[in-house]
Coordinates of C-alpha atoms and ligand atoms in Angstrom, one line a residue:
X1313 CA 19.5 3.2 36.8
X1314 CA 22.0 3.4 39.6
X1315 CA 20.6 6.7 40.7
X1316 CA 17.0 5.6 40.4
X1317 CA 17.5 2.4 42.4
X1318 CA 19.3 4.3 45.2
X1319 CA 16.1 6.4 45.4
X1320 CA 13.7 3.5 45.8
X1321 CA 13.9 3.0 49.6
X1322 CA 13.1 6.7 50.1
X1323 CA 10.2 6.4 47.7
X1324 CA 8.8 3.4 49.6
X1325 CA 9.3 4.6 53.2
X1326 CA 8.9 8.3 52.9
X1327 CA 6.3 8.7 50.2
X1328 CA 5.8 12.4 50.8
X1329 CA 9.4 13.3 49.9
X1330 CA 9.4 15.5 46.9
X1331 CA 10.1 13.5 43.8
X1332 CA 12.6 16.0 42.6
X1333 CA 15.0 14.7 45.2
X1334 CA 15.2 11.6 43.2
X1335 CA 15.8 13.1 39.8
X1336 CA 18.7 11.2 38.3
X1337 CA 21.2 13.9 38.5
X1338 CA 24.8 13.1 37.8
X1339 CA 26.7 12.4 41.0
X1340 CA 29.8 14.4 41.6
X1341 CA 32.6 12.4 40.1
X1342 CA 35.2 11.1 42.4
X1343 CA 37.0 9.0 39.9
X1344 CA 39.2 11.6 38.3
X1345 CA 42.5 10.0 37.8
X1346 CA 45.7 11.3 36.2
X1347 CA 46.2 10.4 32.6
X1348 CA 47.5 6.9 31.9
X1349 CA 46.5 5.4 35.3
X1350 CA 43.7 3.0 35.9
X1351 CA 40.6 4.4 37.7
X1352 CA 40.0 1.1 39.4
X1353 CA 43.3 1.3 41.2
X1354 CA 42.8 4.8 42.4
X1355 CA 39.2 4.9 43.6
X1356 CA 36.4 2.6 44.6
X1357 CA 33.9 3.7 42.0
X1358 CA 34.2 2.8 38.3
X1359 CA 33.8 5.5 35.7
X1360 CA 30.6 4.9 33.7
X1361 CA 30.6 6.1 30.2
X1362 CA 27.8 5.9 27.5
X1363 CA 29.0 5.4 23.9
X1364 CA 26.5 6.1 21.2
X1365 CA 27.9 4.7 17.9
X1366 CA 26.4 5.3 14.5
X1367 CA 26.3 1.6 13.4
X1368 CA 28.6 -0.9 11.6
X1369 CA 28.4 0.4 8.0
X1370 CA 32.1 0.1 7.2
X1371 CA 35.3 -1.5 8.3
X1372 CA 36.4 1.9 9.5
X1373 CA 33.4 2.1 11.8
X1374 CA 34.2 -1.4 13.2
X1375 CA 37.8 -0.4 13.9
X1376 CA 36.6 2.7 15.7
X1377 CA 34.1 0.7 17.9
X1378 CA 36.9 -1.8 18.7
X1379 CA 39.3 1.0 19.7
X1380 CA 36.8 2.6 22.1
X1381 CA 35.7 -0.7 23.6
X1382 CA 39.2 -2.0 24.1
X1383 CA 40.4 1.3 25.6
X1384 CA 37.5 1.3 28.1
X1385 CA 38.4 -2.2 29.1
X1386 CA 42.0 -1.3 29.5
X1387 CA 41.2 1.7 31.7
X1388 CA 38.7 -0.2 33.8
X1389 CA 35.8 2.0 32.6
X1390 CA 32.2 0.6 32.5
X1391 CA 31.1 1.3 28.9
X1392 CA 27.4 1.4 28.0
X1393 CA 27.4 0.8 24.3
X1394 CA 24.6 1.6 21.9
X1395 CA 24.5 0.9 18.1
X1396 CA 22.1 3.3 16.4
X1397 CA 21.9 1.4 13.1
X1398 CA 22.4 4.7 11.1
X1399 CA 19.4 6.4 12.8
X1400 CA 19.7 9.7 14.6
X1401 CA 16.5 9.0 16.5
X1402 CA 18.2 5.9 18.0
X1403 CA 21.2 8.0 19.0
X1404 CA 18.9 10.6 20.7
X1405 CA 17.1 7.7 22.5
X1406 CA 20.5 6.3 23.7
X1407 CA 21.7 9.7 24.9
X1408 CA 18.4 10.2 26.8
X1409 CA 18.9 6.8 28.4
X1410 CA 22.5 7.6 29.3
X1411 CA 21.4 10.9 30.9
X1412 CA 18.6 9.1 32.9
X1413 CA 21.2 6.6 34.1
X1414 CA 23.4 9.3 35.3
X1415 CA 26.6 8.3 33.4
X1416 CA 29.8 10.2 34.2
X1417 CA 30.3 11.1 30.5
X1418 CA 29.0 10.4 27.0
X1419 CA 31.0 9.6 23.9
X1420 CA 29.0 10.4 20.8
X1421 CA 29.8 9.7 17.1
X1422 CA 26.9 11.7 15.5
X1423 CA 25.5 10.3 12.3
X1424 CA 24.4 13.7 10.9
X1425 CA 25.4 17.2 11.8
X1426 CA 22.1 18.8 12.8
X1427 CA 19.3 18.1 15.2
X1428 CA 21.3 17.6 18.4
X1429 CA 20.5 20.8 20.4
X1430 CA 17.7 19.5 22.7
X1431 CA 19.5 16.4 23.9
X1432 CA 22.8 18.1 24.2
X1433 CA 21.2 20.8 26.3
X1434 CA 19.8 18.1 28.6
X1435 CA 23.2 16.6 29.0
X1436 CA 24.7 20.0 29.8
X1437 CA 22.0 20.7 32.4
X1438 CA 22.9 17.5 34.1
X1439 CA 26.6 18.4 33.8
X1440 CA 27.4 15.4 31.8
X1441 CA 30.4 16.1 29.5
X1442 CA 29.8 15.0 25.9
X1443 CA 32.9 14.0 23.9
X1444 CA 32.3 14.1 20.2
X1445 CA 34.4 11.6 18.2
X1446 CA 34.9 11.3 14.5
X1447 CA 32.1 13.7 13.3
X1448 CA 31.1 17.1 14.3
X1449 CA 27.7 18.7 14.9
X1450 CA 26.2 22.1 14.0
X1451 CA 24.9 23.8 17.1
X1452 CA 24.2 27.5 17.9
X1453 CA 26.2 27.2 21.1
X1454 CA 29.4 25.1 21.1
X1455 CA 29.4 24.9 24.9
X1456 CA 26.8 22.1 24.4
X1457 CA 29.6 19.7 23.9
X1458 CA 32.9 19.4 25.6
X1459 CA 35.3 18.6 22.8
X1460 CA 35.5 17.2 19.3
X1461 CA 38.2 14.7 18.3
X1462 CA 38.1 14.2 14.5
X1463 CA 39.9 14.3 11.2
X1464 CA 39.7 17.3 9.0
X1465 CA 37.3 15.9 6.3
X1466 CA 37.7 18.9 4.0
X1467 CA 41.4 18.4 4.0
X1468 CA 40.9 14.7 3.2
X1469 CA 38.7 15.6 0.2
X1470 CA 41.2 18.1 -1.0
X1471 CA 44.1 15.6 -0.7
X1472 CA 42.0 13.1 -2.7
X1473 CA 41.2 15.7 -5.4
X1474 CA 44.8 16.9 -5.7
X1475 CA 46.2 13.4 -5.9
X1476 CA 43.6 12.5 -8.6
X1477 CA 44.2 15.7 -10.6
X1478 CA 47.9 15.0 -10.7
X1479 CA 47.4 11.4 -11.7
X1480 CA 45.1 12.3 -14.5
X1481 CA 47.2 15.2 -15.8
X1482 CA 44.4 17.7 -14.9
X1483 CA 41.9 16.1 -17.3
X1484 CA 39.0 13.6 -17.0
X1485 CA 35.5 12.7 -16.0
X1486 CA 34.9 11.6 -12.5
X1487 CA 32.0 9.9 -10.8
X1488 CA 31.5 10.5 -7.1
X1489 CA 30.2 8.1 -4.4
X1490 CA 29.1 10.2 -1.5
X1491 CA 28.8 9.2 2.1
X1492 CA 25.6 9.3 4.2
X1493 CA 23.5 12.4 3.4
X1494 CA 23.8 15.1 6.0
X1495 CA 26.9 13.5 7.6
X1496 CA 29.9 15.8 8.2
X1497 CA 32.4 13.6 6.3
X1498 CA 30.0 13.5 3.2
X1499 CA 29.5 17.2 3.2
X1500 CA 33.2 18.1 3.9
X1501 CA 34.8 15.5 1.7
X1502 CA 32.7 16.7 -1.2
X1503 CA 33.7 20.3 -0.5
X1504 CA 37.4 19.6 -0.2
X1505 CA 37.4 17.5 -3.4
X1506 CA 35.5 20.2 -5.4
X1507 CA 38.0 22.9 -4.1
X1508 CA 40.9 20.8 -5.5
X1509 CA 39.1 20.2 -8.8
X1510 CA 38.2 23.9 -9.2
X1511 CA 41.9 24.5 -10.1
X1512 CA 41.5 22.0 -13.0
X1513 CA 38.7 23.1 -15.4
X1514 CA 39.2 20.0 -17.6
X1515 CA 38.3 17.7 -14.7
X1516 CA 34.5 17.3 -14.1
X1517 CA 32.3 15.4 -11.8
X1518 CA 29.8 13.9 -14.3
X1519 CA 27.7 11.8 -11.8
X1520 CA 27.3 12.0 -8.0
X1521 CA 25.1 10.1 -5.6
X1522 CA 25.2 8.7 -2.1
X1523 CA 26.5 5.2 -1.5
X1524 CA 25.7 5.5 2.2
X1525 CA 29.3 4.6 3.2
X1526 CA 28.6 0.9 2.5
X1527 CA 30.2 -1.6 0.1
X1528 CA 26.8 -2.9 -1.1
X1529 CA 25.4 0.5 -1.9
X1530 CA 28.7 1.6 -3.4
X1531 CA 28.5 -1.3 -5.8
X1532 CA 24.8 -0.7 -6.7
X1533 CA 25.4 3.0 -7.4
X1534 CA 28.5 2.3 -9.4
X1535 CA 26.5 -0.1 -11.6
X1536 CA 24.0 2.6 -12.3
X1537 CA 26.9 5.1 -13.1
X1538 CA 28.3 2.6 -15.5
X1539 CA 25.0 2.0 -17.2
X1540 CA 24.4 5.7 -17.6
X1541 CA 27.9 6.9 -18.6
X1542 CA 29.9 3.7 -19.4
X1543 CA 33.1 4.6 -21.3
X1544 CA 32.8 8.3 -20.3
X1545 CA 34.0 7.5 -16.8
X1546 CA 37.7 7.9 -16.3
X1547 CA 37.8 8.1 -12.5
X1548 CA 35.9 7.3 -9.3
X1549 CA 36.1 9.3 -6.1
X1550 CA 34.6 7.4 -3.2
X1551 CA 34.1 9.1 0.2
X1552 CA 35.2 5.9 1.8
X1553 CA 37.1 2.7 1.1
X1554 CA 34.1 0.4 1.5
X1555 CA 32.2 2.1 -1.3
X1556 CA 35.4 2.0 -3.5
X1557 CA 35.6 -1.7 -2.9
X1558 CA 32.0 -2.1 -3.9
X1559 CA 32.7 0.0 -7.0
X1560 CA 35.7 -2.2 -7.9
X1561 CA 33.4 -5.2 -8.0
X1562 CA 30.9 -3.3 -10.2
X1563 CA 33.7 -2.3 -12.6
X1564 CA 35.0 -5.8 -12.9
X1565 CA 31.5 -7.2 -13.5
X1566 CA 31.2 -4.6 -16.3
X1567 CA 34.3 -6.1 -17.9
X1568 CA 36.6 -3.3 -17.1
X1569 CA 39.9 -3.2 -15.1
X1570 CA 39.6 -1.1 -11.9
X1571 CA 42.7 0.8 -11.2
X1572 CA 43.7 0.8 -14.9
X1573 CA 40.7 1.5 -17.1
X1574 CA 39.2 3.6 -14.3
X1575 CA 41.3 5.3 -11.7
X1576 CA 40.0 5.0 -8.2
X1577 CA 40.7 7.2 -5.1
X1578 CA 39.0 6.9 -1.8
X1579 CA 39.3 7.8 1.9
X1580 CA 39.9 5.8 5.1
X1581 CA 43.0 3.7 4.7
X1582 CA 41.5 0.4 5.9
X1583 CA 43.3 -2.9 5.4
X1584 CA 41.0 -3.9 2.5
X1585 CA 42.0 -0.8 0.6
X1586 CA 45.7 -1.6 1.0
X1587 CA 45.1 -5.1 -0.3
X1588 CA 43.2 -3.7 -3.3
X1589 CA 46.1 -1.3 -4.0
X1590 CA 48.6 -4.2 -3.8
X1591 CA 46.4 -6.0 -6.3
X1592 CA 46.5 -3.0 -8.6
X1593 CA 42.7 -2.4 -8.3
X1594 CA 42.6 0.8 -6.2
X1595 CA 45.0 3.6 -6.9
X1596 CA 45.0 5.7 -3.8
X1597 CA 43.5 6.1 -0.3
X1598 CA 43.6 9.0 2.0
X1599 CA 44.0 7.9 5.6
X1600 CA 41.3 8.8 8.2
X1601 CA 42.4 7.3 11.5
X1602 CA 39.6 5.5 13.4
X1603 CA 41.7 4.5 16.4
X1604 CA 40.2 7.2 18.6
X1605 CA 39.8 5.2 21.9
X1606 CA 42.9 6.5 23.7
X1607 CA 42.2 10.2 22.9
X1608 CA 38.5 9.8 23.7
X1609 CA 39.2 8.4 27.1
X1610 CA 42.0 10.9 27.9
X1611 CA 39.3 13.5 27.1
X1612 CA 36.7 11.8 29.3
X1613 CA 39.0 11.6 32.2
X1614 CA 40.1 15.2 31.9
X1615 CA 36.5 16.4 31.6
X1616 CA 35.3 14.5 34.7
X1617 CA 38.3 15.9 36.6
X1618 CA 37.1 19.4 35.6
X1619 CA 40.2 20.1 33.4
X1620 CA 40.0 22.5 30.4
X1621 CA 40.0 20.7 27.1
X1622 CA 40.6 22.2 23.6
X1623 CA 37.3 22.5 21.7
X1624 CA 38.8 20.7 18.7
X1625 CA 41.5 18.1 18.3
X1626 CA 42.4 17.4 14.7
X1627 CA 43.6 13.9 13.9
X1628 CA 46.5 13.8 11.3
X1629 CA 45.9 12.0 8.1
X1630 CA 48.1 11.3 5.0
X1631 CA 47.9 10.0 1.5
X1632 CA 48.9 6.4 0.5
X1633 CA 49.0 5.3 -3.1
X1634 CA 49.9 2.1 -5.0
X1635 CA 53.6 3.1 -5.0
X1636 CA 53.9 2.6 -1.2
X1637 CA 51.1 0.1 -0.5
X1638 CA 53.2 -3.0 -0.5
X1639 CA 55.8 -1.5 1.8
X1640 CA 53.4 -0.3 4.5
X1641 CA 50.5 -2.9 4.4
X1642 CA 52.2 -4.9 7.1
X1643 CA 52.2 -2.0 9.5
X1644 CA 48.5 -1.1 9.1
X1645 CA 46.6 -1.4 12.4
X1646 CA 43.1 -1.4 11.0
Ligands
AHR2845 O1 32.9 9.4 9.8 C1 33.9 8.7 9.2 C2 33.4 7.9 8.1 O2 32.3 7.1 8.5 C3 34.4 6.9 7.5 O3 35.1 7.4 6.4 C4 33.5 5.9 6.9 O4 34.1 4.7 6.5 C5 32.5 5.8 8.0 O5 31.4 5.0 7.8

């Protein structure tokens, strides 16, 4: 918009000027500031960043949104926020709008891995850096995005599987609540978990289905698992804490004790998961840190300053189980 409005007088008074002169190309950025300083204090023009978020499906997602919004505010960055409500088409629309507005950079949390090439190509043509946060994309040319800041989801799935195999003595039937179909964390967490279980032939996944990373769907799918397999279920592996919390409800409503009759392991490390561990209803959570705001804006500022960035920054995660939950719950930040 800024670029388009600045073209209006020219369009009105010199109608024969070629329209191409008014294409909303990204202006050369003059806001590059050293890390940790406020752009406002160093230059007249505010950095404008578009953030395309997946939605608000989980407490993890809300924590990530808050982290990015509060970091933008702290650094004096104008943030254009768009919630895609789980739809890739909404994210593509938002990205096209950011590009048309001539933002200085885009932060994208992509809902699924594929289907991003055309819009990323457009951003690249306009020289708008795209910082991927939380989830990766599959593209033929990785110069289509600037950098990816995310956890290693395969490692998270592996840690969950190893923890569970140890807890169950290498034996037992597991049901799996998968994340959103086609999303990097759903694909990779499944892969990592299966890798860990492959070392334990007496551990089997007897049912698997998507619970779409939400508590409501996690509960609904767990109810169906319990109806189909009942007493055969010894453990639940949920790709996120919200689905595990939904499963806990379903297990209780079926008259069983979650965390005792059925062992539950999930991923994220949100406050609700720690509360459930302290209550003895969840056995283990593998942390996936959503507080990506500071790293995302460090990357934005470096990218607009023309600095080289690593292609991939892996966020460190660790395992928390009931044995430590009480001691660390007070320190949890999300
Ligand atoms: O991409 C990260 C995943 O997405 C989190 O594990 C989940 O809670 C979220 O919705």
